[in-house]
Amino acid sequence: MPAPIIVWFRNDLRLADNPALHAAASAGAPILPLYVLEEVPDDPRPLGGASRWWLRGSLERLGAACAALGAPLILRRGDPAAILPALIEESGAGAVFWNRRYAPAQTARDAAIKEALKRDGVEARSFNANLLAEPWTVQNKSGGPFKVFTPFWRSLSATLAPPAPLPAPALLPAPAAAPASDPLDSWGLSPTAPDWAGGLRAAWSPGEAAARDGLAAFLDGPVARYPTERDRPDQNGTARLSPHLAFGEIGPRQIWHAARHAADAHPDRRTGVESFLREIGWREFNHHLLHHAPHLADQPLDERFAAFPWRDDPAGLAAWTRGRTGYPIVDAGMRQLWETGWMHNRVRMIAASFLVKDLLLPWQTGERWFWDTLVDADLANNAGGWQWTAGCGADAAPFFRIFNPVLQGEKFDPEGDYVRRFVPELRRLPPRWIHKPWEAPPEILRQAGVRLGESYPRPIIDHAQARNRALALFAEQKGRTL
Ligand code: FAD
């Protein structure tokens, strides 16, 4: 009987199109599926609260799926550099297979583990499960990394031929003796904040089956309207696959093939599919950036922003995190984030712009809040999105493009339905005033039951003045360093 193979699951919590699992299952050896809740010294990015909630649900499903195929999932907690050798010793495993991840601290950890395993005579093999093209395989004409999205995507999509997704194994043979596993409940992954989990549970169903069903439902029709509806937070116009992708419950190759198939079968969905895959391309681009600029999550890519005189404003920050800025579209977004662990992309940009440009708070502060509260928190996409909005990223919106929260609300949530859903105290305001209640005549406010400054805050800052202040500061800085 060959020695068992450990399949170390990380952000690839699926059975289908999982190259590490597929290779192990094809080897004819017993399989030890393992997940480690990583606790390592000085971890720069422990999982945020919403991600921990998601992880619990995802592991529950993965555990059930592995057990059904014959090999129960082993759960261990601690430093994988110690856990893997211990499990090898205990089980007699001769190999460890895993799929690669791309956050800098994780790649460094994985490289050290691979070295150590090889030194001990254990086979260590890694695979690509989570990107269409790994960052080092895409180069510009001079052989360097891309800094602008459009040429990156043009170059990548011109040559892209991702292999067909791998099937889930039909069987996972287990070794005779099953190693011990932590009870999932002992990990304390559920949020301690009262009622937080209730909102997340109502909004989402983690796991591979929900990811697959979500993709199928999106490609079955809504994708055709994606180019026009993707910017509308009041519509269900996007795929809502981001947390499934962040945890690897579905992979980009599966998405790419399914989307292409939908476009071939239904020519009316072709434009929508192109536009949808372009966003998958942004995910690839952000991973490319993070690989080539490992400090993406902490330091501005445009170094001239390192000396920007950000403000310190605890009251403004608290109003922003709680969705009480007095700007309905910003508040709806921040409350959607807290209630459901997700925020529509257009509103992420509006809310981020408000924090950085109206309140002049550092983008890193917002990035951290999103990291803790998003179920799709992903280092590359989050840092990329924040740097893009702040104007200091690669191919970013320039700093002087400052979102006007009223005009953005009126354009992308024209009837105010999105605001009404998440800011119920404004739900009886007519569309004309819903994005600027402070301009509504007193009679309208009275009829709608809105008492400004009591039931709903007045704007914590005047947007026109804030805009001028930001532009003046920007011009001043530009004279010096920018
Ligand atoms: P769809 O529009 O259906 O797109 C499909 C997939 O493409 C998404 O699931 C995602 O993987 C990718 N994608 C879509 N838009 C973008 C984008 N602008 N940048 C990169 N990838 C994209 N996305 C995350 O996955 N994790 C984050 O932590 C994150 N933080 C963000 C922070 C800010 C400030 C901003 C502006 C954007 C952030 N995004 C993040 C990108 C984007 O908002 C989400 O990926 C998107 O809203 C997810 O919803 P969806 O699955 O319905 O997207």
Coordinates of C-alpha atoms and ligand atoms in Angstrom, one line a residue:
M1 CA 0.0 0.0 0.0
P2 CA 1.6 3.4 -1.0
A3 CA 2.2 6.0 1.8
P4 CA -0.8 8.4 2.3
I5 CA -0.8 11.8 0.6
I6 CA -1.8 14.8 2.6
V7 CA -3.9 17.3 0.6
W8 CA -3.6 20.6 2.4
F9 CA -6.7 22.7 1.7
R10 CA -6.4 26.5 2.1
N11 CA -8.3 28.9 -0.1
D12 CA -9.4 26.2 -2.5
L13 CA -12.3 24.7 -0.5
R14 CA -13.8 22.6 -3.3
L15 CA -13.6 19.1 -4.7
A16 CA -14.1 19.9 -8.4
D17 CA -11.3 21.5 -10.4
N18 CA -8.9 21.1 -7.5
P19 CA -5.6 20.2 -9.1
A20 CA -3.9 19.2 -5.8
L21 CA -6.7 16.9 -4.8
H22 CA -7.1 15.5 -8.3
A23 CA -3.3 14.7 -8.5
A24 CA -3.5 13.0 -5.1
A25 CA -6.6 11.0 -5.9
S26 CA -5.1 9.9 -9.2
A27 CA -2.0 8.5 -7.4
G28 CA -3.8 5.6 -6.0
A29 CA -2.6 6.3 -2.4
P30 CA -4.8 6.9 0.7
I31 CA -5.7 10.5 1.1
L32 CA -5.5 12.7 4.2
P33 CA -7.5 15.9 3.5
L34 CA -6.3 18.6 5.9
Y35 CA -7.3 22.1 6.8
V36 CA -5.2 24.1 9.2
L37 CA -6.6 27.2 11.0
E38 CA -3.3 29.1 10.8
E39 CA -2.0 30.7 13.9
V40 CA 1.5 31.9 13.3
P41 CA 3.6 34.5 15.0
D42 CA 3.3 38.0 13.7
D43 CA 0.7 37.1 11.1
P44 CA 0.1 40.4 9.2
R45 CA -3.4 39.3 8.1
P46 CA -5.3 37.0 10.4
L47 CA -8.7 36.3 8.9
G48 CA -11.3 39.0 9.5
G49 CA -14.5 38.4 11.5
A50 CA -16.8 37.9 8.4
S51 CA -14.3 35.6 6.8
R52 CA -14.1 33.5 9.9
W53 CA -17.9 33.1 9.8
W54 CA -17.8 32.1 6.1
L55 CA -14.9 29.7 6.7
R56 CA -17.0 27.8 9.3
G57 CA -19.8 27.2 6.8
S58 CA -17.4 26.3 4.1
L59 CA -15.5 23.8 6.2
E60 CA -18.7 22.2 7.3
R61 CA -19.7 21.6 3.7
L62 CA -16.2 20.5 2.6
G63 CA -16.0 18.1 5.6
A64 CA -19.3 16.5 4.7
A65 CA -18.3 16.2 1.1
C66 CA -14.9 14.6 1.9
A67 CA -16.5 12.2 4.4
A68 CA -19.0 11.1 1.8
L69 CA -16.2 10.2 -0.6
G70 CA -14.5 8.2 2.1
A71 CA -11.8 10.4 3.7
P72 CA -12.9 12.6 6.6
L73 CA -11.4 16.2 6.6
I74 CA -8.8 16.6 9.4
L75 CA -8.9 19.9 11.2
R76 CA -5.9 21.2 13.1
R77 CA -5.1 24.6 14.5
G78 CA -1.6 26.3 14.8
D79 CA 1.5 26.8 12.7
P80 CA 1.4 24.5 9.6
A81 CA 5.2 24.4 9.7
A82 CA 4.8 22.3 12.9
I83 CA 1.5 20.7 12.1
L84 CA 2.5 19.1 8.8
P85 CA 5.6 17.3 10.2
A86 CA 3.6 16.1 13.2
L87 CA 0.8 14.7 10.9
I88 CA 3.4 13.1 8.7
E89 CA 5.0 11.4 11.7
E90 CA 1.6 10.2 12.9
S91 CA 0.3 8.9 9.7
G92 CA 3.3 7.8 7.8
A93 CA 2.4 10.2 4.9
G94 CA 5.0 10.4 2.1
A95 CA 3.8 13.5 0.3
V96 CA 1.9 16.8 0.8
F97 CA 0.0 18.4 -2.1
W98 CA -1.5 21.9 -2.1
N99 CA -2.7 24.7 -4.4
R100 CA -0.7 27.9 -4.4
R101 CA -1.8 31.2 -2.8
Y102 CA -0.5 34.6 -3.5
A103 CA -0.5 36.9 -0.5
P104 CA 3.2 37.7 0.2
A105 CA 3.3 36.4 3.8
Q106 CA 1.6 33.2 2.7
T107 CA 3.9 32.5 -0.3
A108 CA 6.9 33.0 2.0
R109 CA 5.4 30.6 4.6
D110 CA 4.6 28.0 1.9
A111 CA 8.1 28.3 0.3
A112 CA 9.8 27.6 3.7
I113 CA 7.4 24.7 4.4
K114 CA 8.2 23.2 1.0
E115 CA 11.9 23.5 1.6
A116 CA 11.6 21.9 5.0
L117 CA 9.5 19.0 3.8
K118 CA 11.9 18.3 0.9
R119 CA 14.8 18.3 3.4
D120 CA 13.0 15.6 5.4
G121 CA 12.5 13.5 2.2
V122 CA 8.8 14.3 1.9
E123 CA 7.4 15.0 -1.5
A124 CA 5.9 18.5 -1.6
R125 CA 4.0 19.5 -4.8
S126 CA 2.0 22.7 -5.4
F127 CA -0.5 23.5 -8.2
N128 CA -2.4 26.5 -9.6
A129 CA -6.1 26.3 -8.8
N130 CA -7.0 29.9 -8.2
L131 CA -5.9 32.1 -11.1
L132 CA -6.3 31.9 -14.9
A133 CA -2.7 32.9 -15.2
E134 CA -0.2 33.1 -12.3
P135 CA 1.4 36.5 -11.9
W136 CA 4.9 35.6 -13.0
T137 CA 3.6 34.1 -16.3
V138 CA 2.2 37.4 -17.7
Q139 CA 4.7 40.0 -18.9
N140 CA 4.7 43.2 -20.9
K141 CA 6.8 43.6 -24.0
S142 CA 9.9 44.5 -22.1
G143 CA 9.5 41.4 -19.9
G144 CA 8.3 43.3 -16.8
P145 CA 5.0 43.4 -14.9
F146 CA 2.0 45.3 -16.3
K147 CA 0.9 48.4 -14.5
V148 CA -2.1 49.2 -16.6
F149 CA -5.2 47.0 -16.8
T150 CA -6.2 47.2 -20.4
P151 CA -3.0 46.0 -22.0
F152 CA -2.7 43.4 -19.2
W153 CA -6.1 42.0 -20.1
R154 CA -5.6 42.3 -23.8
S155 CA -2.3 40.4 -23.6
L156 CA -3.7 37.8 -21.2
S157 CA -7.0 37.2 -23.0
A158 CA -5.3 36.9 -26.4
T159 CA -3.4 33.8 -25.4
L160 CA -5.7 32.5 -22.7
A161 CA -6.6 28.8 -23.1
P162 CA -7.3 27.6 -19.6
P163 CA -7.4 23.8 -19.4
A164 CA -10.9 22.2 -19.0
P165 CA -11.9 22.0 -15.3
L166 CA -11.0 18.8 -13.6
P167 CA -13.8 16.6 -12.3
A168 CA -14.2 16.0 -8.5
P169 CA -12.7 12.7 -7.5
A170 CA -15.3 9.8 -7.3
L171 CA -13.7 8.4 -4.2
L172 CA -11.1 9.4 -1.6
P173 CA -9.5 6.3 -0.1
A174 CA -8.7 6.8 3.5
P175 CA -5.8 5.2 5.5
A176 CA -6.7 2.5 7.9
A177 CA -6.3 4.7 11.0
A178 CA -7.9 8.1 10.9
P179 CA -5.8 10.8 12.6
A180 CA -7.5 13.0 15.2
S181 CA -9.3 16.1 14.2
D182 CA -10.4 19.2 16.2
P183 CA -14.1 19.7 16.5
L184 CA -15.0 22.6 14.2
D185 CA -17.0 24.1 17.0
S186 CA -13.9 24.4 19.2
W187 CA -12.4 27.0 16.8
G188 CA -14.7 29.8 17.9
L189 CA -15.2 31.0 14.3
S190 CA -18.7 32.4 14.9
P191 CA -18.8 36.2 15.5
T192 CA -19.2 37.4 19.0
A193 CA -20.9 40.7 18.0
P194 CA -24.6 40.3 18.7
D195 CA -26.7 39.4 15.7
W196 CA -23.9 39.7 13.2
A197 CA -24.1 36.1 12.2
G198 CA -27.9 36.3 11.7
G199 CA -27.5 38.8 8.9
L200 CA -24.7 36.9 7.2
R201 CA -26.7 33.7 7.4
A202 CA -29.7 35.3 5.8
A203 CA -27.7 36.6 2.9
W204 CA -25.4 33.8 2.1
S205 CA -24.9 30.1 1.8
P206 CA -21.2 29.2 1.8
G207 CA -19.9 26.1 0.0
E208 CA -19.1 24.6 -3.3
A209 CA -22.7 23.6 -4.3
A210 CA -24.0 27.2 -3.7
A211 CA -21.1 28.6 -5.7
R212 CA -21.8 26.3 -8.6
D213 CA -25.6 27.0 -8.5
G214 CA -24.9 30.8 -8.2
L215 CA -22.8 30.7 -11.3
A216 CA -25.3 28.6 -13.3
A217 CA -28.2 30.9 -12.3
F218 CA -26.2 34.0 -13.3
L219 CA -25.2 32.6 -16.7
D220 CA -28.7 31.4 -17.3
G221 CA -29.9 34.9 -18.0
P222 CA -28.8 37.8 -15.8
V223 CA -25.4 37.9 -17.5
A224 CA -27.0 39.3 -20.6
R225 CA -28.0 42.4 -18.7
Y226 CA -24.6 42.6 -16.9
P227 CA -23.1 45.5 -19.0
T228 CA -26.1 47.8 -18.1
E229 CA -27.0 46.5 -14.7
R230 CA -23.6 45.8 -13.1
D231 CA -23.4 49.4 -11.8
R232 CA -26.9 49.4 -10.3
P233 CA -27.0 48.5 -6.6
D234 CA -30.8 48.5 -6.7
Q235 CA -30.8 45.5 -9.1
N236 CA -29.5 42.0 -8.7
G237 CA -27.2 42.6 -11.6
T238 CA -24.0 40.9 -10.6
A239 CA -23.0 37.3 -10.0
R240 CA -22.3 37.6 -6.2
L241 CA -19.6 35.1 -6.5
S242 CA -16.8 37.0 -4.7
P243 CA -16.8 35.2 -1.4
H244 CA -17.0 31.8 -3.2
L245 CA -14.0 32.9 -5.2
A246 CA -12.1 34.2 -2.2
F247 CA -12.5 30.8 -0.4
G248 CA -11.9 28.9 -3.6
E249 CA -15.3 27.2 -3.6
I250 CA -15.2 27.8 -7.3
G251 CA -12.2 28.6 -9.5
P252 CA -11.7 31.0 -12.3
R253 CA -11.2 28.2 -14.9
Q254 CA -14.6 26.8 -14.1
I255 CA -16.1 30.3 -14.5
W256 CA -14.2 31.0 -17.7
H257 CA -15.4 27.7 -19.4
A258 CA -19.0 28.0 -18.2
A259 CA -19.2 31.6 -19.3
R260 CA -17.7 30.8 -22.7
H261 CA -20.1 27.9 -23.1
A262 CA -23.1 30.2 -22.3
A263 CA -21.8 32.7 -24.9
D264 CA -21.5 30.0 -27.5
A265 CA -24.9 28.6 -26.8
H266 CA -26.7 32.0 -26.5
P267 CA -25.3 34.8 -28.8
D268 CA -27.4 37.4 -27.0
R269 CA -25.3 36.7 -23.8
R270 CA -22.0 37.2 -25.6
T271 CA -21.5 40.9 -24.7
G272 CA -22.5 40.3 -21.2
V273 CA -20.0 37.4 -20.9
E274 CA -17.2 39.5 -22.3
S275 CA -17.9 42.2 -19.8
F276 CA -18.2 39.7 -16.9
L277 CA -14.9 38.0 -17.8
R278 CA -13.2 41.4 -17.9
E279 CA -14.0 41.8 -14.2
I280 CA -12.6 38.3 -13.6
G281 CA -9.6 39.9 -15.4
W282 CA -9.5 42.7 -12.8
R283 CA -9.2 40.0 -10.1
E284 CA -6.2 38.5 -12.1
F285 CA -4.7 42.0 -12.5
N286 CA -4.9 42.7 -8.7
H287 CA -3.1 39.4 -8.0
H288 CA -0.5 40.4 -10.6
L289 CA 0.0 43.7 -8.8
L290 CA 0.2 42.2 -5.3
H291 CA 2.8 39.7 -6.5
H292 CA 5.0 42.4 -8.0
A293 CA 4.3 44.9 -5.2
P294 CA 4.1 42.9 -2.0
H295 CA 3.3 46.0 0.1
L296 CA 0.1 46.7 -1.9
A297 CA -2.1 46.4 1.2
D298 CA -0.1 48.8 3.3
Q299 CA 1.8 51.3 1.2
P300 CA 0.6 53.4 -1.8
L301 CA 1.9 52.1 -5.2
D302 CA 2.4 55.7 -6.1
E303 CA 5.1 56.5 -3.5
R304 CA 4.4 60.2 -3.8
F305 CA 1.3 59.6 -1.7
A306 CA 3.3 58.2 1.2
A307 CA 3.6 61.7 2.7
F308 CA 0.0 62.7 2.1
P309 CA -1.3 64.5 5.2
W310 CA -4.3 62.4 6.1
R311 CA -6.5 63.5 8.9
D312 CA -7.2 61.8 12.2
D313 CA -11.0 61.9 12.8
P314 CA -12.4 59.2 15.1
A315 CA -15.9 60.6 15.0
G316 CA -15.9 60.8 11.2
L317 CA -14.6 57.2 11.0
A318 CA -17.2 56.0 13.5
A319 CA -20.0 57.7 11.5
W320 CA -18.7 56.0 8.3
T321 CA -18.3 52.5 9.7
R322 CA -21.9 52.7 11.2
G323 CA -23.5 54.1 8.1
R324 CA -24.4 57.4 9.8
T325 CA -22.6 60.0 7.6
G326 CA -25.9 61.7 6.5
Y327 CA -25.2 60.7 2.9
P328 CA -27.8 58.0 2.1
I329 CA -25.9 56.1 -0.6
V330 CA -22.8 55.9 1.6
D331 CA -24.8 54.9 4.6
A332 CA -26.8 52.3 2.7
G333 CA -23.5 50.8 1.5
M334 CA -21.9 50.7 4.9
R335 CA -25.0 49.2 6.4
Q336 CA -25.2 46.6 3.6
L337 CA -21.6 45.7 4.5
W338 CA -22.4 45.3 8.2
E339 CA -25.7 43.5 7.7
T340 CA -24.7 41.1 4.8
G341 CA -20.9 41.1 4.7
W342 CA -20.9 42.4 1.1
M343 CA -21.3 45.7 -0.7
H344 CA -22.1 46.4 -4.3
N345 CA -19.0 47.4 -6.3
R346 CA -20.3 50.8 -7.3
V347 CA -21.1 51.6 -3.7
R348 CA -17.7 50.3 -2.5
M349 CA -16.2 53.0 -4.8
I350 CA -18.6 55.7 -3.5
A351 CA -18.1 54.8 0.2
A352 CA -14.3 54.5 -0.2
S353 CA -14.1 57.8 -2.0
F354 CA -16.1 59.4 0.8
L355 CA -13.7 58.1 3.4
V356 CA -10.6 59.1 1.6
K357 CA -11.5 62.3 -0.2
D358 CA -14.3 63.8 1.8
L359 CA -13.1 62.8 5.3
L360 CA -9.4 62.7 4.2
L361 CA -8.8 59.5 6.3
P362 CA -6.1 57.1 5.1
W363 CA -7.3 54.5 2.7
Q364 CA -5.5 51.9 4.8
T365 CA -8.1 52.5 7.6
G366 CA -10.9 51.7 5.2
E367 CA -9.1 48.7 3.8
R368 CA -8.8 47.3 7.3
W369 CA -12.5 47.8 8.1
F370 CA -13.5 46.1 4.8
W371 CA -11.0 43.3 5.6
D372 CA -12.8 42.6 8.9
T373 CA -16.4 42.9 7.6
L374 CA -16.4 41.6 4.1
V375 CA -17.2 37.9 3.5
D376 CA -15.2 38.3 0.2
A377 CA -12.2 39.9 1.9
D378 CA -9.3 39.2 -0.4
L379 CA -5.9 40.9 0.0
A380 CA -5.3 41.6 -3.6
N381 CA -8.8 42.8 -4.6
N382 CA -9.3 44.8 -1.4
A383 CA -6.0 46.6 -1.5
G384 CA -6.3 47.0 -5.3
G385 CA -9.8 48.5 -4.9
W386 CA -8.8 50.9 -2.2
Q387 CA -5.7 52.1 -3.9
W388 CA -7.7 52.5 -7.2
T389 CA -10.3 54.6 -5.4
A390 CA -7.7 56.7 -3.4
G391 CA -5.9 57.5 -6.6
C392 CA -2.5 56.0 -5.6
G393 CA -2.8 52.6 -7.2
A394 CA -1.9 51.2 -10.6
D395 CA -4.1 52.5 -13.4
A396 CA -6.2 54.2 -10.6
A397 CA -8.9 56.8 -10.7
P398 CA -7.0 60.1 -10.4
F399 CA -7.2 61.7 -6.9
F400 CA -9.0 64.7 -8.3
R401 CA -11.9 62.6 -9.5
I402 CA -14.1 62.8 -6.4
F403 CA -17.4 61.0 -6.3
N404 CA -20.3 63.2 -5.5
P405 CA -22.5 61.0 -3.3
V406 CA -25.7 62.7 -4.2
L407 CA -25.2 62.5 -8.0
Q408 CA -23.9 58.9 -7.8
G409 CA -26.9 57.9 -5.8
E410 CA -29.3 59.6 -8.3
K411 CA -27.6 58.0 -11.2
F412 CA -27.2 54.5 -10.0
D413 CA -30.1 54.2 -7.5
P414 CA -32.6 56.4 -9.4
E415 CA -35.7 55.4 -7.4
G416 CA -33.8 55.1 -4.1
D417 CA -34.8 51.5 -3.7
Y418 CA -31.3 50.5 -2.5
V419 CA -31.3 53.3 0.1
R420 CA -34.8 52.4 1.2
R421 CA -33.7 48.8 1.8
F422 CA -30.7 49.6 4.0
V423 CA -31.7 52.9 5.5
P424 CA -35.3 52.2 6.5
E425 CA -35.7 55.5 8.3
L426 CA -35.8 57.2 4.9
R427 CA -38.0 54.7 3.2
R428 CA -41.0 57.1 2.9
L429 CA -39.0 59.8 1.2
P430 CA -39.9 60.3 -2.5
P431 CA -37.1 59.6 -5.1
R432 CA -36.5 63.3 -5.6
W433 CA -35.2 63.8 -2.1
I434 CA -34.0 60.4 -1.0
H435 CA -30.3 61.1 -1.9
K436 CA -30.4 64.6 -0.3
P437 CA -32.9 64.6 2.5
W438 CA -31.4 67.8 3.9
E439 CA -32.7 69.7 0.9
A440 CA -36.2 68.3 1.2
P441 CA -38.9 70.8 2.2
P442 CA -39.9 70.5 5.9
E443 CA -43.4 69.3 4.9
I444 CA -42.0 66.4 2.8
L445 CA -39.7 65.4 5.7
R446 CA -42.6 65.6 8.1
Q447 CA -44.8 63.4 5.9
A448 CA -42.0 60.9 5.5
G449 CA -41.5 60.8 9.3
V450 CA -37.8 62.0 8.9
R451 CA -36.4 64.2 11.7
L452 CA -33.0 65.3 10.5
G453 CA -30.4 65.2 13.2
E454 CA -32.6 62.8 15.2
S455 CA -34.1 59.9 13.2
Y456 CA -31.4 60.3 10.5
P457 CA -28.2 62.4 10.7
R458 CA -27.5 65.6 8.9
P459 CA -24.4 65.4 6.6
I460 CA -21.4 65.1 8.8
I461 CA -19.5 67.3 6.2
D462 CA -20.6 69.5 3.4
H463 CA -19.5 67.6 0.2
A464 CA -18.8 70.8 -1.8
Q465 CA -16.5 72.2 0.9
A466 CA -14.9 68.8 1.5
R467 CA -14.2 68.5 -2.2
N468 CA -12.5 71.9 -2.3
R469 CA -10.5 71.1 0.7
A470 CA -9.3 67.8 -0.8
L471 CA -8.5 69.5 -4.1
A472 CA -6.6 72.3 -2.4
L473 CA -4.6 69.8 -0.3
F474 CA -3.9 67.8 -3.4
A475 CA -2.7 70.8 -5.3
E476 CA -0.5 71.9 -2.4
Q477 CA 1.0 68.4 -2.1
K478 CA 1.4 68.2 -5.9
G479 CA 3.5 71.4 -5.6
R480 CA 5.7 69.6 -3.1
T481 CA 5.8 65.9 -3.8
L482 CA 2.9 64.7 -5.9
Ligands
FAD1 P1 -19.3 40.6 -10.4 O1 -19.5 41.9 -10.9 O2 -20.3 39.5 -10.7 O3 -17.9 40.1 -10.9 C1 -17.5 38.7 -10.9 C2 -16.1 38.5 -10.1 O4 -15.1 39.3 -10.7 C3 -16.2 39.0 -8.7 O5 -16.7 38.0 -7.8 C4 -14.7 39.3 -8.4 O6 -14.0 38.1 -8.1 C5 -14.3 39.9 -9.8 N1 -14.4 41.3 -9.7 C6 -15.5 42.1 -10.0 N2 -15.2 43.4 -9.9 C7 -13.9 43.5 -9.5 C8 -13.1 44.6 -9.2 N3 -13.5 45.8 -9.4 N4 -11.8 44.3 -8.8 C9 -11.4 43.0 -8.7 N5 -12.2 41.9 -9.0 C10 -13.4 42.2 -9.4 N6 -13.4 42.2 -4.3 C11 -13.2 41.1 -3.6 O7 -13.3 40.0 -4.1 N7 -12.6 41.2 -2.3 C12 -12.4 42.4 -1.7 O8 -11.9 42.4 -0.6 C13 -12.8 43.6 -2.5 N8 -12.6 44.8 -1.9 C14 -12.9 45.9 -2.7 C15 -12.7 47.2 -2.1 C16 -13.0 48.3 -2.8 C17 -12.8 49.7 -2.2 C18 -13.5 48.2 -4.1 C19 -13.8 49.5 -4.9 C20 -13.7 47.0 -4.7 C21 -13.4 45.8 -4.0 N9 -13.6 44.5 -4.5 C22 -13.3 43.4 -3.8 C23 -14.0 44.4 -6.0 C24 -15.5 44.2 -6.2 O9 -16.2 45.2 -5.5 C25 -16.1 42.9 -5.8 O10 -15.3 41.8 -6.4 C26 -17.5 42.7 -6.4 O11 -18.3 43.7 -5.9 C27 -18.0 41.3 -6.0 O12 -19.3 41.1 -6.4 P2 -19.8 40.1 -7.5 O13 -19.2 38.8 -7.2 O14 -21.2 40.2 -7.6 O15 -19.0 40.7 -8.8

